[in-house]
Amino acid sequence: MVIATSETTGVRVPYQQLFDVVTGAFAARGLPEPRARQASEALCYGDLVGVGSHGTVNLARLYLPLLEEGRADPAGCPVVLADHGAAVLVDARRSLGLWQASEAMDLAIERAARFGVGLVSVRRGTHFGCAGYHARRAAERGMVGLVSSNCGRQRIARPPGGRVALLGTNPLSVAAPAGAHPPFVLDMSTTAVPTGRVRAAARIGQQIPPGWLADESGRDVTDPAAFDRGEAHLLWLGAANSAFKGFGLGLMVEVLSALVAGSGFGPADEALSADGRPSGRDDDIGMLMVAIAPALLRGPEAVARDAEQLFGTVLACPPADGDHPVRYPGWPEAERALRRREHGVPLEAPVHSELAGLADALGLPFPAGTGER
């Protein structure tokens, strides 16, 4: 089943105007200008690469309410709790994750440049958007980046055979340079899909494929609105064959992100008395940012040569369908980003309307909803 996206249904907006409106909205909520710009870049990245579920659709739904309710501190100042050279523990102090996660990755990169590896563990974080955006920062500097994040105390998915939700969607991302090709960027939830994709389908009234949601009897649910009605729960990656693979990865992310940092975690005592529906809030998110500098181990020329061969060979693989050449994660997103920077970023009509209202309040230019596709 093909799920329609804003690529075919949206109004196109020049990237710079989109970036300026989001930056202005964050600045108006108290973020210092450099933070507002960094947060805007991280959020707009979702729309730019085609991951609209983690893009500007979340500005008014998630990030502005976090700031307005005081759950995220626009001027929060992260502090280092432990520093052992290659390994650092940071208290984010509720600073906006869209900004703070990049700061944490940049610190990991700086340590990797000195020690070959940099590990920054973060507690008391807030939602940071696309994990791949932050992991990609390492790849752009010739390093391998790894990002994992739990969902704080928010519980969305049940363990296989369980009756109550214990874990979040627990994203994981790995990025690496690919020679002359676009960086490799794997960015995935450990559930079958993130909740944003389910809600995106619900917004446009489109059914979802089997394997995303199930009801209490374990039967597939293809009505995405059933999730927010409490009539269906989210399944794990690979649930059709072995739910323990996705669930195991989700637990792995919980360990790497929350147990290491000492942040809030999903499998807590209060989860056991819940009614089976999602519970808790995504406060006190734990994150792990790792940067690895292979060039320090065996020289930049050797690493660049091997990366070119590795990913070039993948691209050269003879396709089963001549109309669909073989690609790797990160390649389609990079191509899409280039196209959208040149021709505009497509936004769903409700998102466009929200942003147009913000632009009007901020006195910034923004295209009217003329129906341009």
Short mmCIF file of C-alpha atoms in Angstrom, two decimals:
data_model
loop_
_atom_site.label_atom_id
_atom_site.label_comp_id
_atom_site.label_asym_id
_atom_site.label_seq_id
_atom_site.Cartn_x
_atom_site.Cartn_y
_atom_site.Cartn_z
CA MET A 1 0.00 0.00 0.00
CA VAL A 2 1.32 3.43 -0.92
CA ILE A 3 0.81 6.16 1.66
CA ALA A 4 0.30 9.60 0.11
CA THR A 5 2.78 12.22 1.27
CA SER A 6 3.11 15.99 1.09
CA GLU A 7 5.27 15.45 -2.03
CA THR A 8 2.05 14.96 -3.98
CA THR A 9 -0.50 16.75 -1.79
CA GLY A 10 1.25 19.81 -0.39
CA VAL A 11 1.78 23.49 -1.06
CA ARG A 12 5.40 24.24 -1.92
CA VAL A 13 7.26 26.76 0.22
CA PRO A 14 10.79 28.10 -0.42
CA TYR A 15 13.11 26.53 2.14
CA GLN A 16 14.49 29.86 3.37
CA GLN A 17 11.01 31.19 4.11
CA LEU A 18 10.13 28.01 5.96
CA PHE A 19 13.36 28.24 7.96
CA ASP A 20 12.80 31.92 8.79
CA VAL A 21 9.25 31.39 10.08
CA VAL A 22 10.24 28.46 12.30
CA THR A 23 13.26 30.41 13.59
CA GLY A 24 11.03 33.39 14.33
CA ALA A 25 8.50 31.22 16.17
CA PHE A 26 11.20 29.77 18.40
CA ALA A 27 12.79 33.16 19.03
CA ALA A 28 9.37 34.57 19.97
CA ARG A 29 9.14 31.85 22.65
CA GLY A 30 12.41 32.91 24.25
CA LEU A 31 15.12 30.93 22.47
CA PRO A 32 18.28 32.96 21.89
CA GLU A 33 18.81 33.58 18.17
CA PRO A 34 21.62 31.01 17.66
CA ARG A 35 19.55 28.33 19.39
CA ALA A 36 16.43 29.28 17.45
CA ARG A 37 18.30 28.92 14.16
CA GLN A 38 19.81 25.57 15.13
CA ALA A 39 16.43 24.28 16.31
CA SER A 40 14.80 25.48 13.10
CA GLU A 41 17.37 23.73 10.95
CA ALA A 42 16.85 20.47 12.86
CA LEU A 43 13.07 20.67 12.58
CA CYS A 44 12.94 21.73 8.92
CA TYR A 45 15.30 18.86 8.10
CA GLY A 46 12.35 16.47 8.46
CA ASP A 47 10.38 18.22 5.70
CA LEU A 48 13.51 18.70 3.60
CA VAL A 49 14.41 15.00 3.44
CA GLY A 50 10.83 13.72 3.31
CA VAL A 51 10.30 12.65 6.92
CA GLY A 52 7.32 14.95 7.39
CA SER A 53 6.16 13.11 10.51
CA HIS A 54 9.18 14.64 12.29
CA GLY A 55 9.12 18.03 10.56
CA THR A 56 7.22 21.27 10.96
CA VAL A 57 3.95 19.41 11.58
CA ASN A 58 5.30 19.17 15.15
CA LEU A 59 5.99 22.88 15.62
CA ALA A 60 2.54 23.85 16.89
CA ARG A 61 1.62 20.33 18.04
CA LEU A 62 4.71 19.56 20.12
CA TYR A 63 7.54 22.07 20.40
CA LEU A 64 5.73 25.35 21.02
CA PRO A 65 3.49 23.74 23.68
CA LEU A 66 6.61 22.28 25.36
CA LEU A 67 8.00 25.80 25.65
CA GLU A 68 4.72 27.45 26.60
CA GLU A 69 3.97 24.88 29.32
CA GLY A 70 7.47 25.16 30.79
CA ARG A 71 8.33 21.53 30.06
CA ALA A 72 11.20 22.78 27.90
CA ASP A 73 13.32 25.73 29.03
CA PRO A 74 14.23 28.05 26.12
CA ALA A 75 17.26 29.35 28.03
CA GLY A 76 18.14 26.08 29.79
CA CYS A 77 21.89 25.76 30.26
CA PRO A 78 23.17 22.15 30.04
CA VAL A 79 25.82 21.21 32.57
CA VAL A 80 28.51 18.53 32.50
CA LEU A 81 28.08 16.12 35.40
CA ALA A 82 31.02 13.85 34.62
CA ASP A 83 33.92 14.23 32.19
CA HIS A 84 36.37 11.40 31.54
CA GLY A 85 37.81 12.63 28.27
CA ALA A 86 36.23 10.32 25.74
CA ALA A 87 33.07 9.86 27.87
CA VAL A 88 30.89 12.71 29.14
CA LEU A 89 27.61 12.83 31.08
CA VAL A 90 25.44 15.92 30.51
CA ASP A 91 22.33 17.20 32.27
CA ALA A 92 20.35 18.97 29.52
CA ARG A 93 18.25 20.80 32.14
CA ARG A 94 15.16 20.69 29.92
CA SER A 95 16.75 22.75 27.14
CA LEU A 96 15.07 22.29 23.76
CA GLY A 97 16.29 19.01 22.31
CA LEU A 98 16.29 20.26 18.71
CA TRP A 99 19.19 22.49 19.74
CA GLN A 100 20.75 20.61 22.62
CA ALA A 101 21.10 17.25 20.84
CA SER A 102 23.26 18.85 18.16
CA GLU A 103 25.39 20.47 20.85
CA ALA A 104 25.84 17.06 22.46
CA MET A 105 26.81 15.46 19.15
CA ASP A 106 29.25 18.28 18.42
CA LEU A 107 30.86 17.62 21.81
CA ALA A 108 31.11 13.91 20.94
CA ILE A 109 32.75 14.86 17.63
CA GLU A 110 35.24 17.12 19.39
CA ARG A 111 36.22 14.32 21.79
CA ALA A 112 36.45 11.78 18.97
CA ALA A 113 38.89 14.06 17.16
CA ARG A 114 41.12 13.81 20.25
CA PHE A 115 40.57 10.24 21.44
CA GLY A 116 39.23 8.35 18.41
CA VAL A 117 35.82 8.02 20.04
CA GLY A 118 33.55 10.44 21.83
CA LEU A 119 30.54 9.39 23.92
CA VAL A 120 28.10 11.92 25.33
CA SER A 121 25.28 10.60 27.48
CA VAL A 122 22.41 13.01 28.18
CA ARG A 123 19.72 13.08 30.86
CA ARG A 124 16.75 15.45 31.35
CA GLY A 125 16.47 16.03 27.61
CA THR A 126 13.45 16.94 25.50
CA HIS A 127 12.28 15.76 22.07
CA PHE A 128 14.98 16.30 19.42
CA GLY A 129 13.24 15.62 16.08
CA CYS A 130 14.98 13.39 13.53
CA ALA A 131 17.75 11.29 15.06
CA GLY A 132 19.37 11.15 11.63
CA TYR A 133 19.87 14.90 11.55
CA HIS A 134 22.12 14.74 14.61
CA ALA A 135 23.96 11.56 13.56
CA ARG A 136 24.65 13.11 10.14
CA ARG A 137 26.68 15.86 11.79
CA ALA A 138 29.40 13.28 12.52
CA ALA A 139 29.35 11.93 8.94
CA GLU A 140 29.82 15.46 7.60
CA ARG A 141 33.08 15.57 9.57
CA GLY A 142 34.34 12.24 8.26
CA MET A 143 33.25 10.27 11.31
CA VAL A 144 30.71 7.59 12.13
CA GLY A 145 27.83 8.90 14.24
CA LEU A 146 25.44 6.93 16.42
CA VAL A 147 22.39 8.42 18.10
CA SER A 148 19.85 6.68 20.29
CA SER A 149 17.05 8.14 22.39
CA ASN A 150 14.34 6.77 24.58
CA CYS A 151 11.04 8.60 25.09
CA GLY A 152 11.59 9.51 28.72
CA ARG A 153 8.67 8.32 30.80
CA GLN A 154 6.32 8.10 27.82
CA ARG A 155 5.15 4.57 27.06
CA ILE A 156 3.66 3.75 23.66
CA ALA A 157 4.40 0.13 22.74
CA ARG A 158 3.78 -3.14 24.62
CA PRO A 159 6.30 -5.96 25.00
CA PRO A 160 5.35 -9.05 22.97
CA GLY A 161 2.58 -10.82 24.86
CA GLY A 162 2.17 -7.92 27.28
CA ARG A 163 -1.03 -6.05 28.18
CA VAL A 164 0.42 -2.62 29.01
CA ALA A 165 2.78 -0.26 27.15
CA LEU A 166 6.31 -0.09 28.54
CA LEU A 167 8.51 1.56 25.89
CA GLY A 168 8.45 4.46 23.49
CA THR A 169 9.24 4.29 19.79
CA ASN A 170 12.92 4.53 20.83
CA PRO A 171 14.68 5.80 17.68
CA LEU A 172 18.14 4.75 16.58
CA SER A 173 20.36 6.31 13.92
CA VAL A 174 23.78 5.54 12.45
CA ALA A 175 25.49 7.78 9.90
CA ALA A 176 28.78 7.47 8.03
CA PRO A 177 30.64 9.21 5.19
CA ALA A 178 30.28 7.47 1.82
CA GLY A 179 33.17 8.89 -0.18
CA ALA A 180 31.92 11.04 -3.05
CA HIS A 181 28.37 9.84 -2.48
CA PRO A 182 25.79 11.23 -0.03
CA PRO A 183 26.38 10.06 3.54
CA PHE A 184 24.87 6.81 4.75
CA VAL A 185 22.13 7.75 7.24
CA LEU A 186 20.03 5.02 8.84
CA ASP A 187 17.26 6.63 10.90
CA MET A 188 14.62 4.30 12.31
CA SER A 189 12.17 3.78 15.10
CA THR A 190 12.31 0.37 16.73
CA THR A 191 8.53 0.12 16.43
CA ALA A 192 7.05 -0.73 13.02
CA VAL A 193 6.66 3.00 12.38
CA PRO A 194 6.78 6.12 14.57
CA THR A 195 3.44 7.42 15.83
CA GLY A 196 3.83 10.45 13.56
CA ARG A 197 3.37 8.29 10.47
CA VAL A 198 0.18 6.79 11.88
CA ARG A 199 -1.20 10.25 12.63
CA ALA A 200 -0.12 11.56 9.22
CA ALA A 201 -2.26 8.87 7.57
CA ALA A 202 -5.15 9.69 9.91
CA ARG A 203 -4.98 13.38 8.98
CA ILE A 204 -5.54 12.64 5.31
CA GLY A 205 -8.05 9.85 5.95
CA GLN A 206 -5.95 7.09 4.40
CA GLN A 207 -5.72 3.50 5.58
CA ILE A 208 -2.39 2.08 6.73
CA PRO A 209 -0.81 -1.28 5.85
CA PRO A 210 -1.24 -4.33 8.08
CA GLY A 211 1.61 -4.68 10.54
CA TRP A 212 1.54 -1.18 11.99
CA LEU A 213 -1.30 -1.48 14.51
CA ALA A 214 -3.17 -4.32 16.19
CA ASP A 215 -6.26 -4.55 18.40
CA GLU A 216 -6.59 -6.33 21.75
CA SER A 217 -7.05 -9.64 19.97
CA GLY A 218 -3.86 -9.19 17.97
CA ARG A 219 -5.70 -8.60 14.70
CA ASP A 220 -4.31 -6.07 12.24
CA VAL A 221 -5.92 -2.62 12.30
CA THR A 222 -5.73 -0.51 9.13
CA ASP A 223 -7.66 2.53 10.39
CA PRO A 224 -4.94 4.89 11.68
CA ALA A 225 -7.40 6.93 13.75
CA ALA A 226 -7.94 3.85 15.91
CA PHE A 227 -4.61 4.53 17.61
CA ASP A 228 -5.64 7.85 19.16
CA ARG A 229 -9.10 6.44 19.94
CA GLY A 230 -7.38 3.85 22.12
CA GLU A 231 -8.65 0.97 19.99
CA ALA A 232 -5.28 -0.19 18.65
CA HIS A 233 -1.68 -0.35 19.80
CA LEU A 234 1.58 0.13 17.93
CA LEU A 235 3.53 -2.95 16.86
CA TRP A 236 7.26 -3.58 16.88
CA LEU A 237 9.60 -3.62 13.93
CA GLY A 238 9.43 -7.07 12.37
CA ALA A 239 6.33 -8.01 14.33
CA ALA A 240 4.95 -10.14 11.49
CA ASN A 241 7.86 -12.60 11.86
CA SER A 242 9.60 -11.97 15.16
CA ALA A 243 8.39 -9.14 17.38
CA PHE A 244 11.33 -9.79 19.71
CA LYS A 245 13.71 -8.28 17.14
CA GLY A 246 12.09 -4.85 17.27
CA PHE A 247 11.30 -5.13 20.96
CA GLY A 248 14.88 -6.20 21.67
CA LEU A 249 16.20 -3.21 19.75
CA GLY A 250 13.79 -0.97 21.67
CA LEU A 251 15.11 -2.33 24.97
CA MET A 252 18.67 -1.89 23.71
CA VAL A 253 17.95 1.78 23.01
CA GLU A 254 16.42 2.11 26.50
CA VAL A 255 19.64 0.72 28.00
CA LEU A 256 21.97 2.88 25.89
CA SER A 257 19.95 6.05 26.29
CA ALA A 258 18.33 5.90 29.72
CA LEU A 259 20.19 3.38 31.86
CA VAL A 260 23.59 4.82 30.97
CA ALA A 261 22.47 8.43 31.53
CA GLY A 262 20.27 7.85 34.57
CA SER A 263 17.29 9.49 32.89
CA GLY A 264 13.61 8.65 33.12
CA PHE A 265 12.68 5.34 31.56
CA GLY A 266 9.52 3.68 30.32
CA PRO A 267 9.52 0.38 32.22
CA ALA A 268 8.73 1.95 35.60
CA ASP A 269 6.44 0.67 38.38
CA GLU A 270 3.60 3.02 37.47
CA ALA A 271 3.44 1.48 33.99
CA LEU A 272 2.21 -1.83 35.39
CA SER A 273 -1.10 -0.37 36.62
CA ALA A 274 -1.95 1.36 33.32
CA ASP A 275 -4.93 0.36 31.17
CA GLY A 276 -2.97 -0.77 28.12
CA ARG A 277 -3.13 2.50 26.25
CA PRO A 278 -0.13 4.85 25.92
CA SER A 279 0.75 6.49 29.23
CA GLY A 280 3.21 8.90 30.79
CA ARG A 281 4.90 11.96 29.25
CA ASP A 282 8.10 12.35 27.29
CA ASP A 283 9.87 14.27 30.03
CA ASP A 284 13.42 13.47 31.16
CA ILE A 285 14.45 11.90 27.86
CA GLY A 286 17.75 10.04 27.77
CA MET A 287 20.08 10.23 24.78
CA LEU A 288 23.35 8.72 23.66
CA MET A 289 25.55 10.53 21.14
CA VAL A 290 28.60 8.67 19.88
CA ALA A 291 31.17 9.79 17.31
CA ILE A 292 33.88 7.45 16.03
CA ALA A 293 36.90 8.76 14.12
CA PRO A 294 38.29 5.84 12.08
CA ALA A 295 40.80 8.19 10.46
CA LEU A 296 42.67 8.32 13.77
CA LEU A 297 43.05 4.55 13.70
CA ARG A 298 44.23 3.99 10.12
CA GLY A 299 44.48 7.30 8.28
CA PRO A 300 41.92 9.46 6.46
CA GLU A 301 42.96 8.35 2.95
CA ALA A 302 42.36 4.67 3.68
CA VAL A 303 38.98 5.36 5.28
CA ALA A 304 37.84 7.58 2.40
CA ARG A 305 38.96 5.00 -0.17
CA ASP A 306 37.15 2.16 1.57
CA ALA A 307 33.98 4.20 2.11
CA GLU A 308 33.92 5.05 -1.58
CA GLN A 309 34.30 1.36 -2.47
CA LEU A 310 31.73 0.14 0.07
CA PHE A 311 28.91 2.46 -0.89
CA GLY A 312 29.89 2.71 -4.55
CA THR A 313 29.55 -1.06 -4.82
CA VAL A 314 26.09 -0.91 -3.27
CA LEU A 315 25.03 1.70 -5.83
CA ALA A 316 26.51 -0.38 -8.65
CA CYS A 317 24.57 -3.51 -7.69
CA PRO A 318 22.53 -4.68 -10.73
CA PRO A 319 18.87 -3.91 -9.97
CA ALA A 320 16.12 -6.50 -10.18
CA ASP A 321 13.97 -3.77 -11.73
CA GLY A 322 15.78 -1.55 -14.21
CA ASP A 323 13.56 1.39 -13.31
CA HIS A 324 14.57 1.21 -9.64
CA PRO A 325 18.36 1.33 -9.10
CA VAL A 326 19.78 0.08 -5.83
CA ARG A 327 20.24 2.74 -3.16
CA TYR A 328 21.21 2.86 0.53
CA PRO A 329 19.66 4.75 3.47
CA GLY A 330 20.54 8.41 3.19
CA TRP A 331 20.87 8.53 -0.61
CA PRO A 332 17.18 9.17 -1.44
CA GLU A 333 16.95 11.68 1.39
CA ALA A 334 19.96 13.63 0.13
CA GLU A 335 18.54 13.73 -3.40
CA ARG A 336 15.16 14.84 -2.09
CA ALA A 337 16.75 17.58 0.00
CA LEU A 338 18.61 18.96 -3.03
CA ARG A 339 15.41 18.97 -5.08
CA ARG A 340 13.39 20.65 -2.38
CA ARG A 341 15.98 23.33 -1.72
CA GLU A 342 15.74 24.21 -5.41
CA HIS A 343 12.01 23.83 -6.02
CA GLY A 344 10.48 24.35 -2.58
CA VAL A 345 9.40 22.20 0.34
CA PRO A 346 5.90 20.65 0.04
CA LEU A 347 3.74 21.02 3.15
CA GLU A 348 0.38 19.47 3.90
CA ALA A 349 -2.41 22.04 3.81
CA PRO A 350 -3.06 22.09 7.61
CA VAL A 351 0.66 22.55 8.31
CA HIS A 352 0.91 25.27 5.70
CA SER A 353 -2.07 27.05 7.27
CA GLU A 354 -0.51 26.92 10.77
CA LEU A 355 2.80 28.27 9.51
CA ALA A 356 1.09 30.99 7.46
CA GLY A 357 -0.65 32.14 10.63
CA LEU A 358 2.65 32.23 12.51
CA ALA A 359 4.30 34.11 9.65
CA ASP A 360 1.52 36.70 9.67
CA ALA A 361 1.89 37.20 13.43
CA LEU A 362 5.66 37.57 13.05
CA GLY A 363 5.39 39.87 10.03
CA LEU A 364 7.33 37.47 7.81
CA PRO A 365 6.64 36.60 4.16
CA PHE A 366 5.08 33.23 3.45
CA PRO A 367 3.42 31.84 0.30
CA ALA A 368 -0.37 31.77 0.22
CA GLY A 369 -2.15 28.43 -0.11
CA THR A 370 -2.78 28.75 -3.80
CA GLY A 371 -2.93 25.02 -4.42
CA GLU A 372 0.46 24.92 -6.13
CA ARG A 373 1.82 21.39 -6.13
#
